[in-house]
């Protein structure tokens, strides 16, 4: 029963971070699965080598619910600039299929290292390159357009589904440097993470079948269904909690908190 309580708490955190920072579930779910699932018998000793893939796939599936609900909330609040979502979302969907399939071929230990190295790189980029921490007040988001937008979209989708982190880890810094305030950038991160969730989850399910990997009755491909259900329900509750109880943050504090949470994820994965 303890594991289900842990899943409920993590689900609340997913909803809170989704609405405030546009984060996909991977920031909490991947460390949780990697460290806790083998200890509580949710993945057998024989299949423990797939713990990273299970974490990434389950995280990606949870994003289907979380990003839809967060997107709806941001839309009703008038925070989403829908013309900026398309066609970037389509490019991200293409990359998502590539990234998810690559993750199923990669050894879990390698995937863990890639996860940590990438997040460390994002942190360094946010802190040391001009444009993220600085207040973007008074500016408007300027899209890239053309081939550049297509290329960036495919890369974002591939990395997001490979690591189960959603698109926010790339889209928020990208939009921030193109003039968006944190509120607008994190709001856009939710609909841009939706194609990662849909395409990535389908790929993780189909790839497991293609490789003849059967993890047991609680799994659909690499997705752990009970964890998916609990995390999804409580992530919706987390969104509601964040909107009702957490006050709006000043732009620069919002940016610093975003980076701080990334640092926490890295520390967790290193334990």
mmCIF file of C-alpha atoms in Angstrom:
data_model
loop_
_atom_site.group_PDB
_atom_site.id
_atom_site.type_symbol
_atom_site.label_atom_id
_atom_site.label_comp_id
_atom_site.label_asym_id
_atom_site.label_seq_id
_atom_site.Cartn_x
_atom_site.Cartn_y
_atom_site.Cartn_z
ATOM 1 C CA UNK A 1 0.000 0.000 0.000
ATOM 2 C CA UNK A 2 2.910 2.355 0.609
ATOM 3 C CA UNK A 3 3.826 2.363 -3.069
ATOM 4 C CA UNK A 4 0.314 3.489 -4.026
ATOM 5 C CA UNK A 5 0.483 6.325 -1.510
ATOM 6 C CA UNK A 6 3.810 7.348 -3.052
ATOM 7 C CA UNK A 7 2.254 7.251 -6.519
ATOM 8 C CA UNK A 8 -0.622 9.463 -5.344
ATOM 9 C CA UNK A 9 1.781 12.058 -3.901
ATOM 10 C CA UNK A 10 3.890 12.004 -7.059
ATOM 11 C CA UNK A 11 0.722 12.408 -9.127
ATOM 12 C CA UNK A 12 -0.141 15.578 -7.226
ATOM 13 C CA UNK A 13 3.368 16.900 -7.874
ATOM 14 C CA UNK A 14 3.004 16.108 -11.576
ATOM 15 C CA UNK A 15 -0.142 18.191 -11.824
ATOM 16 C CA UNK A 16 1.398 21.086 -9.924
ATOM 17 C CA UNK A 17 4.573 21.138 -12.011
ATOM 18 C CA UNK A 18 2.595 20.700 -15.252
ATOM 19 C CA UNK A 19 0.453 23.779 -14.670
ATOM 20 C CA UNK A 20 3.281 25.914 -13.248
ATOM 21 C CA UNK A 21 6.230 24.818 -15.391
ATOM 22 C CA UNK A 22 4.871 22.775 -18.290
ATOM 23 C CA UNK A 23 6.882 19.780 -17.060
ATOM 24 C CA UNK A 24 6.124 16.328 -18.374
ATOM 25 C CA UNK A 25 5.856 13.477 -15.920
ATOM 26 C CA UNK A 26 9.375 12.185 -16.469
ATOM 27 C CA UNK A 27 10.909 14.569 -13.959
ATOM 28 C CA UNK A 28 9.212 12.671 -11.137
ATOM 29 C CA UNK A 29 8.092 9.370 -12.664
ATOM 30 C CA UNK A 30 11.408 8.226 -14.147
ATOM 31 C CA UNK A 31 13.348 8.537 -10.845
ATOM 32 C CA UNK A 32 10.401 6.968 -8.991
ATOM 33 C CA UNK A 33 10.220 3.921 -11.232
ATOM 34 C CA UNK A 34 13.974 3.488 -11.446
ATOM 35 C CA UNK A 35 14.475 3.504 -7.673
ATOM 36 C CA UNK A 36 11.179 2.240 -6.233
ATOM 37 C CA UNK A 37 9.518 -0.214 -8.641
ATOM 38 C CA UNK A 38 12.148 -2.976 -8.270
ATOM 39 C CA UNK A 39 12.138 -2.553 -4.468
ATOM 40 C CA UNK A 40 8.337 -2.999 -4.251
ATOM 41 C CA UNK A 41 8.092 -5.820 -6.766
ATOM 42 C CA UNK A 42 6.258 -3.846 -9.449
ATOM 43 C CA UNK A 43 8.901 -5.013 -11.875
ATOM 44 C CA UNK A 44 10.450 -8.457 -11.494
ATOM 45 C CA UNK A 45 14.154 -8.988 -10.877
ATOM 46 C CA UNK A 46 14.432 -10.520 -14.334
ATOM 47 C CA UNK A 47 12.894 -7.433 -15.944
ATOM 48 C CA UNK A 48 14.619 -4.830 -13.755
ATOM 49 C CA UNK A 49 16.884 -4.017 -16.695
ATOM 50 C CA UNK A 50 13.839 -2.382 -18.283
ATOM 51 C CA UNK A 51 13.198 -0.060 -15.299
ATOM 52 C CA UNK A 52 14.260 3.052 -17.226
ATOM 53 C CA UNK A 53 12.104 2.139 -20.226
ATOM 54 C CA UNK A 54 9.135 1.464 -17.913
ATOM 55 C CA UNK A 55 9.637 4.805 -16.205
ATOM 56 C CA UNK A 56 9.920 6.727 -19.452
ATOM 57 C CA UNK A 57 6.962 4.921 -21.073
ATOM 58 C CA UNK A 58 4.678 5.264 -18.031
ATOM 59 C CA UNK A 59 5.668 8.911 -17.701
ATOM 60 C CA UNK A 60 4.854 9.496 -21.362
ATOM 61 C CA UNK A 61 1.447 7.850 -20.960
ATOM 62 C CA UNK A 62 0.604 9.954 -17.897
ATOM 63 C CA UNK A 63 1.359 13.052 -19.956
ATOM 64 C CA UNK A 64 -1.654 12.276 -22.159
ATOM 65 C CA UNK A 65 -3.991 13.110 -19.286
ATOM 66 C CA UNK A 66 -1.853 15.780 -17.644
ATOM 67 C CA UNK A 67 -1.120 17.814 -20.762
ATOM 68 C CA UNK A 68 -4.739 17.662 -21.950
ATOM 69 C CA UNK A 69 -6.068 18.921 -18.637
ATOM 70 C CA UNK A 70 -3.372 21.565 -18.164
ATOM 71 C CA UNK A 71 -3.868 22.745 -21.736
ATOM 72 C CA UNK A 72 -7.602 23.125 -21.115
ATOM 73 C CA UNK A 73 -6.949 25.143 -17.958
ATOM 74 C CA UNK A 74 -4.420 27.415 -19.665
ATOM 75 C CA UNK A 75 -6.756 27.838 -22.653
ATOM 76 C CA UNK A 76 -9.671 28.890 -20.462
ATOM 77 C CA UNK A 77 -7.358 31.362 -18.710
ATOM 78 C CA UNK A 78 -6.323 32.798 -22.096
ATOM 79 C CA UNK A 79 -2.636 31.914 -21.697
ATOM 80 C CA UNK A 80 -2.130 29.916 -24.921
ATOM 81 C CA UNK A 81 -1.194 31.543 -28.222
ATOM 82 C CA UNK A 82 -2.566 28.775 -30.462
ATOM 83 C CA UNK A 83 -0.957 29.997 -33.725
ATOM 84 C CA UNK A 84 2.411 29.360 -32.026
ATOM 85 C CA UNK A 85 1.470 25.705 -31.387
ATOM 86 C CA UNK A 86 1.160 24.733 -35.048
ATOM 87 C CA UNK A 87 2.935 23.426 -37.081
ATOM 88 C CA UNK A 88 5.538 22.888 -34.318
ATOM 89 C CA UNK A 89 3.313 20.235 -32.718
ATOM 90 C CA UNK A 90 3.360 18.169 -35.931
ATOM 91 C CA UNK A 91 7.162 18.270 -36.144
ATOM 92 C CA UNK A 92 7.386 17.243 -32.480
ATOM 93 C CA UNK A 93 5.085 14.269 -33.176
ATOM 94 C CA UNK A 94 7.446 12.980 -35.877
ATOM 95 C CA UNK A 95 10.452 13.245 -33.551
ATOM 96 C CA UNK A 96 8.515 11.552 -30.744
ATOM 97 C CA UNK A 97 8.156 8.309 -32.672
ATOM 98 C CA UNK A 98 11.887 8.256 -33.417
ATOM 99 C CA UNK A 99 12.903 8.979 -29.819
ATOM 100 C CA UNK A 100 10.570 6.437 -28.232
ATOM 101 C CA UNK A 101 11.704 3.657 -30.522
ATOM 102 C CA UNK A 102 15.361 4.512 -29.870
ATOM 103 C CA UNK A 103 14.733 4.233 -26.106
ATOM 104 C CA UNK A 104 13.455 0.660 -26.505
ATOM 105 C CA UNK A 105 16.750 -0.315 -28.158
ATOM 106 C CA UNK A 106 18.996 1.382 -25.593
ATOM 107 C CA UNK A 107 20.290 -0.399 -22.469
ATOM 108 C CA UNK A 108 18.680 0.998 -19.300
ATOM 109 C CA UNK A 109 22.015 2.036 -17.801
ATOM 110 C CA UNK A 110 22.860 4.041 -20.904
ATOM 111 C CA UNK A 111 19.417 5.648 -20.952
ATOM 112 C CA UNK A 112 19.880 6.712 -17.312
ATOM 113 C CA UNK A 113 23.208 8.380 -18.128
ATOM 114 C CA UNK A 114 21.696 10.135 -21.148
ATOM 115 C CA UNK A 115 18.808 11.357 -18.959
ATOM 116 C CA UNK A 116 21.178 12.825 -16.355
ATOM 117 C CA UNK A 117 23.607 14.358 -18.858
ATOM 118 C CA UNK A 118 20.827 15.983 -20.825
ATOM 119 C CA UNK A 119 19.158 17.572 -17.797
ATOM 120 C CA UNK A 120 22.545 18.859 -16.575
ATOM 121 C CA UNK A 121 23.064 20.383 -20.013
ATOM 122 C CA UNK A 122 19.684 22.120 -19.870
ATOM 123 C CA UNK A 123 20.475 23.523 -16.429
ATOM 124 C CA UNK A 124 23.827 24.888 -17.614
ATOM 125 C CA UNK A 125 22.216 26.375 -20.700
ATOM 126 C CA UNK A 126 19.504 28.108 -18.655
ATOM 127 C CA UNK A 127 21.958 29.517 -16.128
ATOM 128 C CA UNK A 128 24.890 30.549 -18.296
ATOM 129 C CA UNK A 129 23.347 31.532 -21.625
ATOM 130 C CA UNK A 130 21.657 34.902 -21.747
ATOM 131 C CA UNK A 131 17.911 35.029 -22.179
ATOM 132 C CA UNK A 132 16.395 32.528 -19.754
ATOM 133 C CA UNK A 133 16.799 33.998 -16.272
ATOM 134 C CA UNK A 134 16.401 37.581 -17.490
ATOM 135 C CA UNK A 135 12.885 38.980 -17.257
ATOM 136 C CA UNK A 136 11.267 38.844 -20.699
ATOM 137 C CA UNK A 137 8.749 41.557 -19.889
ATOM 138 C CA UNK A 138 7.835 43.910 -22.690
ATOM 139 C CA UNK A 139 8.658 41.405 -25.434
ATOM 140 C CA UNK A 140 6.559 39.108 -27.592
ATOM 141 C CA UNK A 141 7.270 35.545 -28.625
ATOM 142 C CA UNK A 142 8.726 35.417 -32.130
ATOM 143 C CA UNK A 143 8.415 32.103 -33.994
ATOM 144 C CA UNK A 144 11.313 30.735 -36.031
ATOM 145 C CA UNK A 145 9.318 29.372 -38.943
ATOM 146 C CA UNK A 146 10.446 27.356 -41.964
ATOM 147 C CA UNK A 147 13.104 24.653 -41.954
ATOM 148 C CA UNK A 148 14.572 25.831 -38.645
ATOM 149 C CA UNK A 149 11.254 25.307 -36.850
ATOM 150 C CA UNK A 150 10.807 21.879 -38.461
ATOM 151 C CA UNK A 151 14.287 20.740 -37.452
ATOM 152 C CA UNK A 152 13.978 22.013 -33.905
ATOM 153 C CA UNK A 153 10.536 20.404 -33.563
ATOM 154 C CA UNK A 154 11.794 16.960 -34.599
ATOM 155 C CA UNK A 155 14.734 17.208 -32.177
ATOM 156 C CA UNK A 156 12.459 18.320 -29.330
ATOM 157 C CA UNK A 157 10.070 15.429 -29.950
ATOM 158 C CA UNK A 158 12.858 12.865 -30.173
ATOM 159 C CA UNK A 159 14.557 13.921 -26.933
ATOM 160 C CA UNK A 160 11.271 14.389 -25.077
ATOM 161 C CA UNK A 161 9.971 10.889 -25.841
ATOM 162 C CA UNK A 162 13.418 9.304 -25.431
ATOM 163 C CA UNK A 163 13.617 10.617 -21.865
ATOM 164 C CA UNK A 164 9.893 10.840 -21.025
ATOM 165 C CA UNK A 165 10.179 14.479 -19.976
ATOM 166 C CA UNK A 166 7.718 16.107 -22.358
ATOM 167 C CA UNK A 167 8.695 18.973 -24.584
ATOM 168 C CA UNK A 168 8.956 21.569 -21.838
ATOM 169 C CA UNK A 169 12.612 20.892 -21.084
ATOM 170 C CA UNK A 170 13.410 22.277 -24.542
ATOM 171 C CA UNK A 171 10.402 24.372 -25.514
ATOM 172 C CA UNK A 172 10.380 26.568 -22.393
ATOM 173 C CA UNK A 173 14.036 27.691 -22.738
ATOM 174 C CA UNK A 174 13.560 28.052 -26.508
ATOM 175 C CA UNK A 175 10.477 30.236 -26.249
ATOM 176 C CA UNK A 176 12.008 32.153 -23.374
ATOM 177 C CA UNK A 177 14.888 33.201 -25.597
ATOM 178 C CA UNK A 178 12.447 34.178 -28.325
ATOM 179 C CA UNK A 179 10.741 36.737 -26.112
ATOM 180 C CA UNK A 180 8.132 34.781 -24.145
ATOM 181 C CA UNK A 181 7.473 35.361 -20.465
ATOM 182 C CA UNK A 182 7.594 32.271 -18.231
ATOM 183 C CA UNK A 183 3.803 32.197 -17.919
ATOM 184 C CA UNK A 184 3.352 32.082 -21.688
ATOM 185 C CA UNK A 185 6.230 29.663 -22.295
ATOM 186 C CA UNK A 186 5.047 27.148 -19.696
ATOM 187 C CA UNK A 187 1.478 27.413 -20.965
ATOM 188 C CA UNK A 188 2.591 26.628 -24.539
ATOM 189 C CA UNK A 189 4.696 23.715 -23.291
ATOM 190 C CA UNK A 190 1.537 21.755 -22.451
ATOM 191 C CA UNK A 191 -0.069 21.520 -25.919
ATOM 192 C CA UNK A 192 3.390 21.041 -27.429
ATOM 193 C CA UNK A 193 3.939 18.066 -25.096
ATOM 194 C CA UNK A 194 0.652 16.417 -26.121
ATOM 195 C CA UNK A 195 2.000 14.919 -29.396
ATOM 196 C CA UNK A 196 4.960 13.557 -27.409
ATOM 197 C CA UNK A 197 2.498 11.841 -25.088
ATOM 198 C CA UNK A 198 0.273 10.326 -27.774
ATOM 199 C CA UNK A 199 2.885 9.250 -30.314
ATOM 200 C CA UNK A 200 5.483 8.295 -27.706
ATOM 201 C CA UNK A 201 3.079 6.080 -25.739
ATOM 202 C CA UNK A 202 1.869 4.291 -28.873
ATOM 203 C CA UNK A 203 5.472 3.669 -29.913
ATOM 204 C CA UNK A 204 6.431 2.263 -26.492
ATOM 205 C CA UNK A 205 3.484 -0.142 -26.622
ATOM 206 C CA UNK A 206 4.098 -1.286 -30.187
ATOM 207 C CA UNK A 207 7.870 -1.535 -29.774
ATOM 208 C CA UNK A 208 7.536 -3.855 -26.767
ATOM 209 C CA UNK A 209 5.319 -6.151 -28.816
ATOM 210 C CA UNK A 210 7.711 -5.960 -31.759
ATOM 211 C CA UNK A 211 10.608 -7.018 -29.514
ATOM 212 C CA UNK A 212 8.417 -9.727 -27.871
ATOM 213 C CA UNK A 213 8.832 -8.196 -24.404
ATOM 214 C CA UNK A 214 6.079 -9.248 -21.965
ATOM 215 C CA UNK A 215 6.359 -7.648 -18.526
ATOM 216 C CA UNK A 216 3.167 -9.180 -17.116
ATOM 217 C CA UNK A 217 -0.582 -8.499 -16.837
ATOM 218 C CA UNK A 218 -0.125 -5.060 -15.236
ATOM 219 C CA UNK A 219 1.687 -3.769 -18.302
ATOM 220 C CA UNK A 220 0.660 -2.554 -21.729
ATOM 221 C CA UNK A 221 3.958 -2.679 -23.563
ATOM 222 C CA UNK A 222 6.337 -0.797 -21.273
ATOM 223 C CA UNK A 223 3.499 1.156 -19.587
ATOM 224 C CA UNK A 224 2.600 0.105 -16.032
ATOM 225 C CA UNK A 225 -1.193 0.466 -16.077
ATOM 226 C CA UNK A 226 -1.964 0.759 -12.313
ATOM 227 C CA UNK A 227 0.702 3.461 -11.943
ATOM 228 C CA UNK A 228 -0.635 5.211 -15.046
ATOM 229 C CA UNK A 229 -4.168 5.269 -13.583
ATOM 230 C CA UNK A 230 -3.148 6.544 -10.122
ATOM 231 C CA UNK A 231 -0.705 9.137 -11.428
ATOM 232 C CA UNK A 232 -3.226 10.422 -13.976
ATOM 233 C CA UNK A 233 -6.057 10.866 -11.468
ATOM 234 C CA UNK A 234 -3.901 12.635 -8.926
ATOM 235 C CA UNK A 235 -2.160 14.774 -11.546
ATOM 236 C CA UNK A 236 -5.569 16.270 -12.397
ATOM 237 C CA UNK A 237 -6.048 16.970 -8.680
ATOM 238 C CA UNK A 238 -2.602 18.586 -8.642
ATOM 239 C CA UNK A 239 -3.552 20.924 -11.476
ATOM 240 C CA UNK A 240 -6.631 22.038 -9.553
ATOM 241 C CA UNK A 241 -4.609 22.484 -6.366
ATOM 242 C CA UNK A 242 -1.983 24.595 -8.130
ATOM 243 C CA UNK A 243 -4.552 26.849 -9.760
ATOM 244 C CA UNK A 244 -6.542 27.397 -6.592
ATOM 245 C CA UNK A 245 -3.864 27.565 -3.890
ATOM 246 C CA UNK A 246 -0.561 28.703 -5.422
ATOM 247 C CA UNK A 247 -0.222 32.421 -6.182
ATOM 248 C CA UNK A 248 1.230 33.703 -9.437
ATOM 249 C CA UNK A 249 5.026 33.971 -9.273
ATOM 250 C CA UNK A 250 7.088 36.939 -10.483
ATOM 251 C CA UNK A 251 8.754 36.135 -13.788
ATOM 252 C CA UNK A 252 12.348 35.865 -12.545
ATOM 253 C CA UNK A 253 11.392 33.748 -9.508
ATOM 254 C CA UNK A 254 9.419 31.521 -11.885
ATOM 255 C CA UNK A 255 12.564 31.038 -13.993
ATOM 256 C CA UNK A 256 14.806 30.323 -10.994
ATOM 257 C CA UNK A 257 12.306 27.793 -9.616
ATOM 258 C CA UNK A 258 12.206 26.022 -12.991
ATOM 259 C CA UNK A 259 15.995 25.575 -12.870
ATOM 260 C CA UNK A 260 15.889 24.538 -9.208
ATOM 261 C CA UNK A 261 13.488 21.701 -9.948
ATOM 262 C CA UNK A 262 15.752 20.466 -12.729
ATOM 263 C CA UNK A 263 18.662 20.348 -10.265
ATOM 264 C CA UNK A 264 16.495 18.314 -7.856
ATOM 265 C CA UNK A 265 15.748 15.783 -10.609
ATOM 266 C CA UNK A 266 19.451 15.297 -11.346
ATOM 267 C CA UNK A 267 20.254 14.800 -7.662
ATOM 268 C CA UNK A 268 17.488 12.211 -7.385
ATOM 269 C CA UNK A 269 18.750 10.249 -10.369
ATOM 270 C CA UNK A 270 22.302 10.251 -9.005
ATOM 271 C CA UNK A 271 21.281 8.662 -5.702
#
